[in-house]
CSV table of C-alpha atoms and ligand atoms in Angstrom, one decimal:
chain,number,residue,atom,x,y,z
N,1428,UNK,CA,-12.0,6.1,122.6
N,1429,UNK,CA,-15.7,6.3,122.3
N,1430,UNK,CA,-17.4,3.0,123.0
N,1431,UNK,CA,-19.7,3.0,120.0
N,1432,UNK,CA,-18.3,4.0,116.6
N,1433,UNK,CA,-19.1,3.1,113.0
N,1434,UNK,CA,-18.1,-0.4,112.1
N,1435,UNK,CA,-14.6,-0.6,110.6
N,1436,UNK,CA,-14.5,0.6,107.0
N,1437,UNK,CA,-17.9,2.3,107.2
N,1438,UNK,CA,-18.5,6.1,107.4
N,1439,UNK,CA,-21.1,8.6,108.3
N,1440,UNK,CA,-22.0,11.0,105.5
N,1441,UNK,CA,-22.7,14.6,106.5
N,1442,UNK,CA,-24.4,17.4,104.5
N,1443,UNK,CA,-21.3,18.4,102.7
N,1444,UNK,CA,-20.6,14.8,101.7
N,1445,UNK,CA,-24.2,14.3,100.7
N,1446,UNK,CA,-24.0,17.4,98.5
N,1447,UNK,CA,-21.1,15.9,96.6
N,1448,UNK,CA,-23.0,12.7,96.1
N,1449,UNK,CA,-26.1,14.6,94.9
N,1450,UNK,CA,-24.0,16.6,92.5
N,1451,UNK,CA,-22.6,13.4,91.0
N,1452,UNK,CA,-26.0,11.9,90.8
N,1453,UNK,CA,-27.4,15.0,89.0
N,1454,UNK,CA,-24.7,14.8,86.4
N,1455,UNK,CA,-25.3,11.1,86.0
N,1456,UNK,CA,-29.0,11.8,85.5
N,1457,UNK,CA,-28.3,14.2,82.7
N,1458,UNK,CA,-26.0,11.7,81.1
N,1459,UNK,CA,-28.6,8.9,81.6
N,1460,UNK,CA,-31.4,11.1,80.0
N,1461,UNK,CA,-29.3,11.8,77.0
N,1462,UNK,CA,-28.2,8.2,76.3
N,1463,UNK,CA,-31.7,6.8,77.2
N,1464,UNK,CA,-31.1,5.1,80.5
N,1465,UNK,CA,-33.9,4.6,83.0
N,1466,UNK,CA,-33.2,4.6,86.7
N,1467,UNK,CA,-33.6,1.4,88.7
N,1468,UNK,CA,-33.3,0.6,92.5
N,1469,UNK,CA,-32.9,-3.0,93.5
N,1470,UNK,CA,-32.9,-4.3,97.1
N,1471,UNK,CA,-29.7,-4.0,99.2
N,1472,UNK,CA,-30.2,-7.7,100.2
N,1473,UNK,CA,-30.4,-10.4,97.5
N,1474,UNK,CA,-30.3,-14.2,97.6
N,1475,UNK,CA,-26.6,-15.1,98.1
N,1476,UNK,CA,-26.8,-17.4,95.2
N,1477,UNK,CA,-27.0,-14.7,92.6
N,1478,UNK,CA,-23.5,-13.5,93.7
N,1479,UNK,CA,-22.1,-17.0,94.2
N,1480,UNK,CA,-23.2,-17.9,90.7
N,1481,UNK,CA,-23.0,-14.5,89.0
N,1482,UNK,CA,-20.1,-12.6,90.5
N,1483,UNK,CA,-18.4,-16.0,90.8
N,1484,UNK,CA,-17.2,-18.5,93.4
N,1485,UNK,CA,-13.5,-18.1,92.6
N,1486,UNK,CA,-13.6,-14.3,93.1
N,1487,UNK,CA,-12.2,-12.6,96.2
N,1488,UNK,CA,-15.6,-10.9,96.6
N,1489,UNK,CA,-17.5,-14.1,97.0
N,1490,UNK,CA,-14.7,-16.1,98.7
N,1491,UNK,CA,-13.8,-13.6,101.3
N,1492,UNK,CA,-15.8,-10.3,101.2
N,1493,UNK,CA,-19.5,-11.0,101.4
N,1494,UNK,CA,-21.7,-10.0,104.3
N,1495,UNK,CA,-24.1,-12.9,104.3
N,1496,UNK,CA,-26.8,-13.9,106.8
N,1497,UNK,CA,-29.6,-16.4,107.3
N,1498,UNK,CA,-33.0,-14.8,108.0
N,1499,UNK,CA,-35.4,-16.0,110.6
N,1500,UNK,CA,-37.3,-17.6,107.8
N,1501,UNK,CA,-34.2,-19.6,106.7
N,1502,UNK,CA,-33.3,-17.6,103.6
N,1503,UNK,CA,-29.6,-17.1,102.7
N,1504,UNK,CA,-29.2,-13.5,101.8
N,1505,UNK,CA,-26.2,-11.2,101.1
N,1506,UNK,CA,-25.7,-7.5,101.4
N,1507,UNK,CA,-24.9,-6.8,97.7
N,1508,UNK,CA,-21.2,-6.4,97.0
N,1509,UNK,CA,-22.0,-5.1,93.6
N,1510,UNK,CA,-25.3,-4.2,91.8
N,1511,UNK,CA,-25.1,-5.8,88.3
N,1512,UNK,CA,-26.4,-9.3,89.4
N,1513,UNK,CA,-29.4,-7.6,91.1
N,1514,UNK,CA,-30.1,-5.6,88.0
N,1515,UNK,CA,-29.9,-8.7,85.8
N,1516,UNK,CA,-32.3,-10.5,88.2
N,1517,UNK,CA,-34.7,-7.6,88.0
N,1518,UNK,CA,-34.5,-7.5,84.2
N,1519,UNK,CA,-35.7,-11.1,83.9
N,1520,UNK,CA,-38.1,-10.9,86.9
N,1521,UNK,CA,-39.9,-7.9,85.3
N,1522,UNK,CA,-40.0,-9.5,81.9
N,1523,UNK,CA,-37.9,-6.7,80.4
N,1524,UNK,CA,-36.6,-9.1,77.7
N,1525,UNK,CA,-39.8,-8.3,75.8
N,1526,UNK,CA,-38.9,-4.6,75.6
N,1527,UNK,CA,-37.1,-3.0,72.6
N,1528,UNK,CA,-33.4,-3.7,72.8
N,1529,UNK,CA,-31.1,-2.6,74.3
N,1530,UNK,CA,-32.7,-2.1,77.7
N,1531,UNK,CA,-30.7,0.6,79.4
N,1532,UNK,CA,-30.7,0.9,83.2
N,1533,UNK,CA,-28.7,3.0,85.7
N,1534,UNK,CA,-28.4,3.1,89.4
N,1535,UNK,CA,-26.7,4.6,92.4
N,1536,UNK,CA,-26.5,2.9,95.8
N,1537,UNK,CA,-24.5,1.3,98.6
N,1538,UNK,CA,-22.5,-1.9,98.2
N,1539,UNK,CA,-20.8,-3.9,100.9
N,1540,UNK,CA,-17.5,-5.8,100.8
N,1541,UNK,CA,-15.5,-7.0,103.8
N,1542,UNK,CA,-12.2,-5.8,102.4
N,1543,UNK,CA,-9.1,-4.6,104.3
N,1544,UNK,CA,-9.9,-0.9,104.8
N,1545,UNK,CA,-7.3,1.5,103.2
N,1546,UNK,CA,-7.3,4.6,101.0
N,1547,UNK,CA,-10.2,4.3,98.5
N,1548,UNK,CA,-11.3,0.9,99.9
N,1549,UNK,CA,-14.2,0.8,102.2
N,1550,UNK,CA,-16.6,-1.8,103.5
N,1551,UNK,CA,-19.6,0.3,102.6
N,1552,UNK,CA,-19.3,2.4,99.5
N,1553,UNK,CA,-21.6,3.7,96.7
N,1554,UNK,CA,-21.6,2.5,93.2
N,1555,UNK,CA,-23.0,4.4,90.2
N,1556,UNK,CA,-23.6,2.1,87.3
N,1557,UNK,CA,-24.9,1.9,83.8
N,1558,UNK,CA,-26.1,-1.4,82.2
N,1559,UNK,CA,-27.3,-2.1,78.7
N,1560,UNK,CA,-28.9,-5.4,78.0
N,1561,UNK,CA,-29.9,-7.1,74.8
N,1562,UNK,CA,-27.3,-6.2,72.2
N,1563,UNK,CA,-23.9,-7.8,71.4
N,1564,UNK,CA,-22.7,-4.9,69.2
N,1565,UNK,CA,-19.4,-3.3,70.2
N,1566,UNK,CA,-21.1,0.1,69.9
N,1567,UNK,CA,-22.7,-0.6,73.2
N,1568,UNK,CA,-19.3,-1.3,74.8
N,1569,UNK,CA,-18.1,2.0,73.4
N,1570,UNK,CA,-21.0,4.0,74.7
N,1571,UNK,CA,-20.6,2.4,78.2
N,1572,UNK,CA,-17.0,3.6,78.3
N,1573,UNK,CA,-17.9,6.9,76.8
N,1574,UNK,CA,-20.5,7.6,79.5
N,1575,UNK,CA,-18.0,7.0,82.4
N,1576,UNK,CA,-15.4,9.0,80.5
N,1577,UNK,CA,-17.7,11.9,79.9
N,1578,UNK,CA,-19.0,11.8,83.5
N,1579,UNK,CA,-15.5,11.9,84.9
N,1580,UNK,CA,-14.4,14.7,82.5
N,1581,UNK,CA,-17.4,16.8,83.5
N,1582,UNK,CA,-16.4,16.3,87.1
N,1583,UNK,CA,-13.1,18.0,86.3
N,1584,UNK,CA,-10.8,15.0,85.8
N,1585,UNK,CA,-8.2,15.8,83.1
N,1586,UNK,CA,-5.7,13.0,83.2
N,1587,UNK,CA,-7.8,10.0,82.6
N,1588,UNK,CA,-6.5,6.7,81.3
N,1589,UNK,CA,-9.0,4.2,79.9
N,1590,UNK,CA,-7.5,0.7,80.1
N,1591,UNK,CA,-9.2,-1.9,77.8
N,1592,UNK,CA,-8.8,-5.5,76.9
N,1593,UNK,CA,-10.8,-8.3,75.5
N,1594,UNK,CA,-10.8,-11.5,77.5
N,1595,UNK,CA,-12.5,-13.8,74.9
N,1596,UNK,CA,-15.6,-15.9,75.2
N,1597,UNK,CA,-16.6,-19.5,75.7
N,1598,UNK,CA,-14.9,-20.4,72.3
N,1599,UNK,CA,-11.4,-19.1,73.0
N,1600,UNK,CA,-11.2,-18.7,76.8
N,1601,UNK,CA,-10.4,-22.4,77.3
N,1602,UNK,CA,-7.1,-22.4,75.4
N,1603,UNK,CA,-6.0,-19.3,77.1
N,1604,UNK,CA,-6.8,-20.6,80.5
N,1605,UNK,CA,-4.8,-23.7,79.8
N,1606,UNK,CA,-1.7,-21.7,78.7
N,1607,UNK,CA,-2.0,-19.5,81.7
N,1608,UNK,CA,-2.3,-22.5,84.1
N,1609,UNK,CA,0.8,-24.1,82.5
N,1610,UNK,CA,2.8,-20.8,82.8
N,1611,UNK,CA,1.8,-20.1,86.5
N,1612,UNK,CA,2.4,-23.8,87.5
N,1613,UNK,CA,5.9,-23.4,86.3
N,1614,UNK,CA,6.3,-20.4,88.6
N,1615,UNK,CA,4.2,-21.6,91.4
N,1616,UNK,CA,6.9,-21.1,94.1
N,1617,UNK,CA,7.0,-17.3,93.3
N,1618,UNK,CA,3.2,-16.8,93.8
N,1619,UNK,CA,1.5,-15.7,97.0
N,1620,UNK,CA,-0.5,-18.3,99.0
N,1621,UNK,CA,-3.8,-16.9,97.7
N,1622,UNK,CA,-2.7,-17.2,94.1
N,1623,UNK,CA,-1.6,-20.8,94.6
N,1624,UNK,CA,-5.2,-21.5,95.5
N,1625,UNK,CA,-6.6,-19.3,92.8
N,1626,UNK,CA,-4.6,-21.2,90.3
N,1627,UNK,CA,-6.5,-24.4,91.1
N,1628,UNK,CA,-9.9,-22.7,90.7
N,1629,UNK,CA,-9.4,-20.0,88.0
N,1630,UNK,CA,-6.0,-18.9,86.7
N,1631,UNK,CA,-7.5,-15.6,85.5
N,1632,UNK,CA,-7.8,-14.6,89.1
N,1633,UNK,CA,-4.0,-14.6,89.5
N,1634,UNK,CA,-3.8,-11.8,86.9
N,1635,UNK,CA,-6.0,-9.7,89.1
N,1636,UNK,CA,-3.7,-10.1,92.2
N,1637,UNK,CA,-2.3,-6.9,93.5
N,1638,UNK,CA,0.6,-8.6,95.5
N,1639,UNK,CA,4.0,-7.3,94.3
N,1640,UNK,CA,5.5,-10.8,93.8
N,1641,UNK,CA,2.6,-12.0,91.7
N,1642,UNK,CA,2.8,-8.8,89.6
N,1643,UNK,CA,6.4,-9.7,88.8
N,1644,UNK,CA,5.4,-13.2,87.6
N,1645,UNK,CA,2.5,-11.7,85.7
N,1646,UNK,CA,4.8,-9.6,83.5
N,1647,UNK,CA,5.8,-12.6,81.3
N,1648,UNK,CA,2.5,-14.5,81.4
N,1649,UNK,CA,0.8,-15.5,78.1
N,1650,UNK,CA,-1.4,-12.7,76.8
N,1651,UNK,CA,-5.1,-13.2,76.2
N,1652,UNK,CA,-5.1,-11.2,73.0
N,1653,UNK,CA,-2.9,-13.9,71.3
N,1654,UNK,CA,-5.6,-16.4,72.0
N,1655,UNK,CA,-8.8,-14.7,70.8
N,1656,UNK,CA,-11.0,-16.4,68.3
N,1657,UNK,CA,-11.9,-14.4,65.1
N,1658,UNK,CA,-15.3,-13.2,66.4
N,1659,UNK,CA,-13.8,-11.8,69.7
N,1660,UNK,CA,-10.8,-10.3,67.9
N,1661,UNK,CA,-13.1,-8.5,65.4
N,1662,UNK,CA,-15.3,-7.3,68.2
N,1663,UNK,CA,-12.3,-5.9,70.0
N,1664,UNK,CA,-11.0,-4.2,66.8
N,1665,UNK,CA,-14.3,-2.5,66.3
N,1666,UNK,CA,-14.4,-1.3,69.8
N,1667,UNK,CA,-10.9,0.2,69.4
N,1668,UNK,CA,-11.9,1.9,66.2
N,1669,UNK,CA,-14.9,3.5,67.8
N,1670,UNK,CA,-12.9,4.7,70.7
N,1671,UNK,CA,-10.4,6.3,68.3
N,1672,UNK,CA,-13.3,7.9,66.4
N,1673,UNK,CA,-14.4,9.5,69.7
N,1674,UNK,CA,-10.9,10.5,70.5
N,1675,UNK,CA,-11.0,8.7,73.8
N,1676,UNK,CA,-7.4,8.1,74.9
N,1677,UNK,CA,-7.2,4.4,75.7
N,1678,UNK,CA,-4.4,2.0,76.5
N,1679,UNK,CA,-4.6,-1.7,75.9
N,1680,UNK,CA,-3.7,-3.6,79.1
N,1681,UNK,CA,-3.5,-7.3,78.1
N,1682,UNK,CA,-3.4,-8.4,81.7
N,1683,UNK,CA,-6.6,-6.6,82.7
N,1684,UNK,CA,-9.2,-9.2,83.8
N,1685,UNK,CA,-11.2,-7.5,86.6
N,1686,UNK,CA,-12.3,-9.1,89.8
N,1687,UNK,CA,-15.5,-10.7,88.6
N,1688,UNK,CA,-16.1,-14.0,86.9
N,1689,UNK,CA,-18.9,-13.1,84.4
N,1690,UNK,CA,-17.0,-10.9,82.0
N,1691,UNK,CA,-16.8,-11.9,78.3
N,1692,UNK,CA,-14.9,-10.0,75.6
N,1693,UNK,CA,-14.6,-6.3,76.6
N,1694,UNK,CA,-13.2,-5.3,80.0
N,1695,UNK,CA,-12.2,-1.8,81.0
N,1696,UNK,CA,-11.1,0.4,83.9
N,1697,UNK,CA,-10.7,4.1,84.1
N,1698,UNK,CA,-8.0,5.5,86.4
N,1699,UNK,CA,-6.6,9.0,87.0
N,1700,UNK,CA,-3.0,9.3,86.1
N,1701,UNK,CA,-1.8,11.2,89.2
N,1702,UNK,CA,-0.1,10.2,92.4
N,1703,UNK,CA,-3.3,10.4,94.4
N,1704,UNK,CA,-5.2,8.7,91.5
N,1705,UNK,CA,-2.9,5.7,91.8
N,1706,UNK,CA,-3.4,5.6,95.6
N,1707,UNK,CA,-7.2,5.6,95.2
N,1708,UNK,CA,-7.3,2.9,92.5
N,1709,UNK,CA,-9.6,2.5,89.6
N,1710,UNK,CA,-12.4,5.1,89.4
N,1711,UNK,CA,-14.7,3.0,87.3
N,1712,UNK,CA,-14.7,-0.4,85.7
N,1713,UNK,CA,-16.8,-2.8,83.8
N,1714,UNK,CA,-17.2,-4.8,80.7
N,1715,UNK,CA,-19.4,-7.1,78.7
N,1716,UNK,CA,-21.2,-10.0,80.3
N,1717,UNK,CA,-22.9,-12.0,77.6
N,1718,UNK,CA,-23.5,-15.1,79.7
N,1719,UNK,CA,-24.9,-13.6,83.0
N,1720,UNK,CA,-28.6,-13.2,82.3
N,1721,UNK,CA,-28.8,-16.9,81.2
N,1722,UNK,CA,-26.6,-18.0,84.1
N,1723,UNK,CA,-29.1,-16.4,86.5
N,1724,UNK,CA,-32.0,-18.2,84.9
N,1725,UNK,CA,-33.1,-15.7,82.3
N,1726,UNK,CA,-33.1,-15.8,78.5
N,1727,UNK,CA,-29.8,-15.8,76.7
N,1728,UNK,CA,-29.1,-12.1,76.5
N,1729,UNK,CA,-25.8,-10.3,75.6
N,1730,UNK,CA,-25.1,-7.3,77.8
N,1731,UNK,CA,-22.5,-4.7,78.9
N,1732,UNK,CA,-22.1,-2.3,81.7
N,1733,UNK,CA,-19.9,-0.7,84.3
N,1734,UNK,CA,-19.8,1.0,87.7
N,1735,UNK,CA,-18.0,3.9,89.2
N,1736,UNK,CA,-16.9,4.2,92.9
N,1737,UNK,CA,-18.5,7.4,94.1
N,1738,UNK,CA,-16.2,7.7,97.2
N,1739,UNK,CA,-13.0,7.4,95.2
N,1740,UNK,CA,-14.2,10.1,92.9
N,1741,UNK,CA,-15.1,12.4,95.8
N,1742,UNK,CA,-11.8,11.8,97.5
N,1743,UNK,CA,-9.9,12.8,94.3
N,1744,UNK,CA,-12.1,15.9,93.8
N,1745,UNK,CA,-11.4,16.9,97.4
N,1746,UNK,CA,-7.6,16.3,96.9
N,1747,UNK,CA,-7.8,18.5,93.7
N,1748,UNK,CA,-9.6,21.3,95.5
N,1749,UNK,CA,-7.1,21.3,98.3
N,1750,UNK,CA,-4.2,21.5,95.8
N,1751,UNK,CA,-5.9,24.3,93.9
N,1752,UNK,CA,-6.4,26.2,97.2
N,1753,UNK,CA,-2.7,25.8,97.9
N,1754,UNK,CA,-1.7,27.1,94.5
N,1755,UNK,CA,-4.2,30.0,94.5
N,1756,UNK,CA,-2.5,33.3,94.0
N,1757,UNK,CA,-3.7,35.6,96.7
N,1758,UNK,CA,-1.7,38.7,95.6
N,1759,UNK,CA,0.4,40.0,92.7
N,1760,UNK,CA,3.0,41.8,94.8
N,1761,UNK,CA,4.0,41.6,98.4
N,1762,UNK,CA,5.4,44.6,100.2
N,1763,UNK,CA,8.2,44.1,102.7
N,1764,UNK,CA,10.2,46.5,104.8
N,1765,UNK,CA,13.0,46.6,107.4
N,1766,UNK,CA,13.2,49.5,109.9
N,1767,UNK,CA,11.0,52.3,111.1
N,1768,UNK,CA,11.6,54.7,108.3
N,1769,UNK,CA,11.0,51.9,105.7
N,1770,UNK,CA,7.7,51.0,107.5
N,1771,UNK,CA,6.4,54.6,107.0
N,1772,UNK,CA,7.4,54.6,103.3
N,1773,UNK,CA,6.0,51.2,102.8
N,1774,UNK,CA,2.7,52.2,104.4
N,1775,UNK,CA,2.4,55.0,101.9
N,1776,UNK,CA,3.3,52.8,99.0
N,1777,UNK,CA,0.8,50.2,100.1
N,1778,UNK,CA,-1.9,52.9,99.8
N,1779,UNK,CA,-0.7,53.8,96.3
N,1780,UNK,CA,-0.8,50.1,95.3
N,1781,UNK,CA,-4.5,50.0,96.3
N,1782,UNK,CA,-5.3,53.2,94.3
N,1783,UNK,CA,-3.5,51.7,91.3
N,1784,UNK,CA,-5.7,48.5,91.6
N,1785,UNK,CA,-2.7,46.2,92.1
N,1786,UNK,CA,-3.5,43.2,94.2
N,1787,UNK,CA,-1.0,43.5,97.1
N,1788,UNK,CA,-0.1,41.8,100.3
N,1789,UNK,CA,1.9,43.3,103.2
N,1790,UNK,CA,3.8,42.4,106.3
N,1791,UNK,CA,3.9,45.8,107.9
N,1792,UNK,CA,3.5,44.4,111.3
N,1793,UNK,CA,6.5,42.0,110.8
N,1794,UNK,CA,10.2,42.8,111.5
N,1795,UNK,CA,12.1,40.0,109.9
N,1796,UNK,CA,12.7,40.1,106.2
N,1797,UNK,CA,12.8,36.4,105.8
N,1798,UNK,CA,9.5,35.9,107.5
N,1799,UNK,CA,8.0,38.5,105.1
N,1800,UNK,CA,9.5,36.8,102.0
N,1801,UNK,CA,8.1,33.5,103.3
N,1802,UNK,CA,4.6,35.1,103.5
N,1803,UNK,CA,5.1,36.4,99.9
N,1804,UNK,CA,5.9,32.8,98.8
N,1805,UNK,CA,2.9,31.4,100.6
N,1806,UNK,CA,0.6,34.0,98.9
N,1807,UNK,CA,2.2,33.1,95.5
N,1808,UNK,CA,3.1,36.7,94.9
N,1809,UNK,CA,4.9,37.2,91.5
N,1810,UNK,CA,7.0,40.1,92.9
N,1811,UNK,CA,8.0,41.3,96.3
N,1812,UNK,CA,8.8,45.0,96.9
N,1813,UNK,CA,11.6,45.4,99.5
N,1814,UNK,CA,12.3,48.7,101.3
N,1815,UNK,CA,15.4,48.2,103.6
N,1816,UNK,CA,17.0,50.9,105.7
N,1817,UNK,CA,19.3,51.9,102.8
N,1818,UNK,CA,16.4,52.1,100.3
N,1819,UNK,CA,14.3,54.1,102.7
N,1820,UNK,CA,17.0,56.8,102.9
N,1821,UNK,CA,17.6,57.0,99.2
N,1822,UNK,CA,13.8,56.8,98.3
N,1823,UNK,CA,14.2,53.6,96.4
N,1824,UNK,CA,12.6,50.2,96.3
N,1825,UNK,CA,13.9,46.7,95.3
N,1826,UNK,CA,11.6,44.8,93.0
N,1827,UNK,CA,12.3,41.1,93.4
N,1828,UNK,CA,10.9,38.5,91.0
N,1829,UNK,CA,9.9,35.7,93.3
N,1830,UNK,CA,10.4,32.7,90.9
N,1831,UNK,CA,14.1,33.4,90.1
N,1832,UNK,CA,15.2,35.9,92.7
N,1833,UNK,CA,16.1,38.5,90.1
N,1834,UNK,CA,16.2,42.0,91.6
N,1835,UNK,CA,16.0,45.6,90.2
N,1836,UNK,CA,16.3,48.8,92.2
N,1837,UNK,CA,13.9,51.6,91.2
N,1838,UNK,CA,12.9,55.0,92.5
N,1839,UNK,CA,10.0,54.9,94.9
N,1840,UNK,CA,7.8,57.2,92.7
N,1841,UNK,CA,8.4,55.0,89.6
N,1842,UNK,CA,7.4,51.7,91.3
N,1843,UNK,CA,3.7,51.7,90.3
N,1844,UNK,CA,4.5,52.5,86.7
N,1845,UNK,CA,7.2,49.8,86.6
N,1846,UNK,CA,4.8,47.2,88.1
N,1847,UNK,CA,2.0,48.1,85.8
N,1848,UNK,CA,4.3,47.3,82.9
N,1849,UNK,CA,5.3,44.0,84.4
N,1850,UNK,CA,1.9,42.7,85.4
O,262,LIG,P1,-10.4,-2.8,92.6
O,262,LIG,O1,-9.6,-3.4,91.5
O,262,LIG,O2,-9.9,-1.4,93.0
O,262,LIG,O3,-10.5,-3.7,93.8
O,262,LIG,P2,-12.8,-3.7,91.7
O,262,LIG,O4,-12.3,-4.4,90.4
O,262,LIG,O5,-13.1,-4.5,92.9
O,262,LIG,O6,-11.8,-2.5,92.0
O,262,LIG,P3,-15.5,-3.3,90.8
O,262,LIG,O7,-16.0,-4.4,91.5
O,262,LIG,O8,-15.5,-3.3,89.3
O,262,LIG,O9,-14.1,-2.8,91.3
O,262,LIG,O10,-16.3,-1.9,91.2
O,262,LIG,C1,-16.3,-0.8,90.4
O,262,LIG,C2,-15.8,0.4,91.1
O,262,LIG,O11,-16.3,0.5,92.5
O,262,LIG,C3,-14.3,0.5,91.3
O,262,LIG,O12,-13.7,1.0,90.1
O,262,LIG,C4,-14.1,1.4,92.4
O,262,LIG,O13,-14.1,2.7,92.1
O,262,LIG,C5,-15.3,1.1,93.3
O,262,LIG,N1,-14.9,0.2,94.4
O,262,LIG,C6,-14.7,-1.1,94.4
O,262,LIG,N2,-14.5,-1.6,95.6
O,262,LIG,C7,-14.5,-0.6,96.5
O,262,LIG,C8,-14.3,-0.4,97.9
O,262,LIG,N3,-14.0,-1.4,98.7
O,262,LIG,N4,-14.4,0.9,98.4
O,262,LIG,C9,-14.7,1.9,97.6
O,262,LIG,N5,-14.9,1.8,96.3
O,262,LIG,C10,-14.8,0.6,95.7
O,263,LIG,MG1,-11.8,-5.2,94.3
């Protein structure tokens, strides 16, 4: 093994990867221009405190995954694990609260989390995000979801699921947390060691655990939607009505909490409903964060946003292209033969197929029929034409329908006409 490699969970990006990122960025820019978002770039390093306070001390991100350092000047800085707290800091620092509301900002850039590397989970990855600050109205939540949904659609994703929930606010969250704590306490022996700790600090975090045994316990836990106050409940209802109006297919997941502490009311995640989609995990996620601007020292400002994982999206696009390549039909008919005389007749028929403009493949250099039929399958031919020794002598051809094996024998000079009728 080479002595110096990229650090675990980090990757080099080459031209073809960068082209994919650029393509996604271009589409995002188009979307941003239409919906009125301006681009922002914040530093990769921020004071650790904005993540400790913002993202939240009880989250896995802050507890276990941050790359933090002390500078020579004694500052405590962290490589950003997400970009929202930086944007919120910049909003207040630049006095953007005085601009017409909502202030809409978008970004694309690297994030760092010391997670266990696995499919779709890296230690350096890019997030593309959209944030709207200054308006509590659920139309903002709707547009946030719409942007990610549209973006993924235009990138060719067809089987998207938008999971949504409402996790309440300062008014109603307390009662729900209490009910949740009581429930999990009664099941504490069935929780993983991490969750037993999470339970002491923030029971919502248990709902975000991906351990199998905790997922089982989660199934009967109290549901946040039963605890919402009237304002939150109305806000959620409006969001769902707007989503229906836009015909965005959503599903309510009452256990969706997301891995960050600052969310209030709306939370959402978008996943692709395919095998590979489930392996990669959520493509985008976000929600409303009405308390974060104030928490980080700014003016009380309602806000909502979300971020998409660029690498996960690219991985799924690559998997799709590979699948499409595999399924691509490279010929309509495939010509097979057995024996010397059959080879000669097949050679002539192949020429006639070309003149008739029928997309054909051949295995004239091959001897075994099963190898030739295998090649016909691989090329996704609809029909194979078989000339065996017997057919060569009687000037006939077997037309075999590949999907069901049905066969028909026709005279060799009628094959082209017969095929033209079929194709
Ligand atoms: P997950 O539930 O999969 O851990 P998350 O809740 O941590 O995701 P967010 O913090 O909301 O995700 O980040 C938004 C998006 O960033 C995710 O939907 C995902 O696409 C991407 N993402 C998050 N963590 C990683 C990672 N370690 N590697 C690659 N992409 C990531
Ligand atoms: Mg995570």
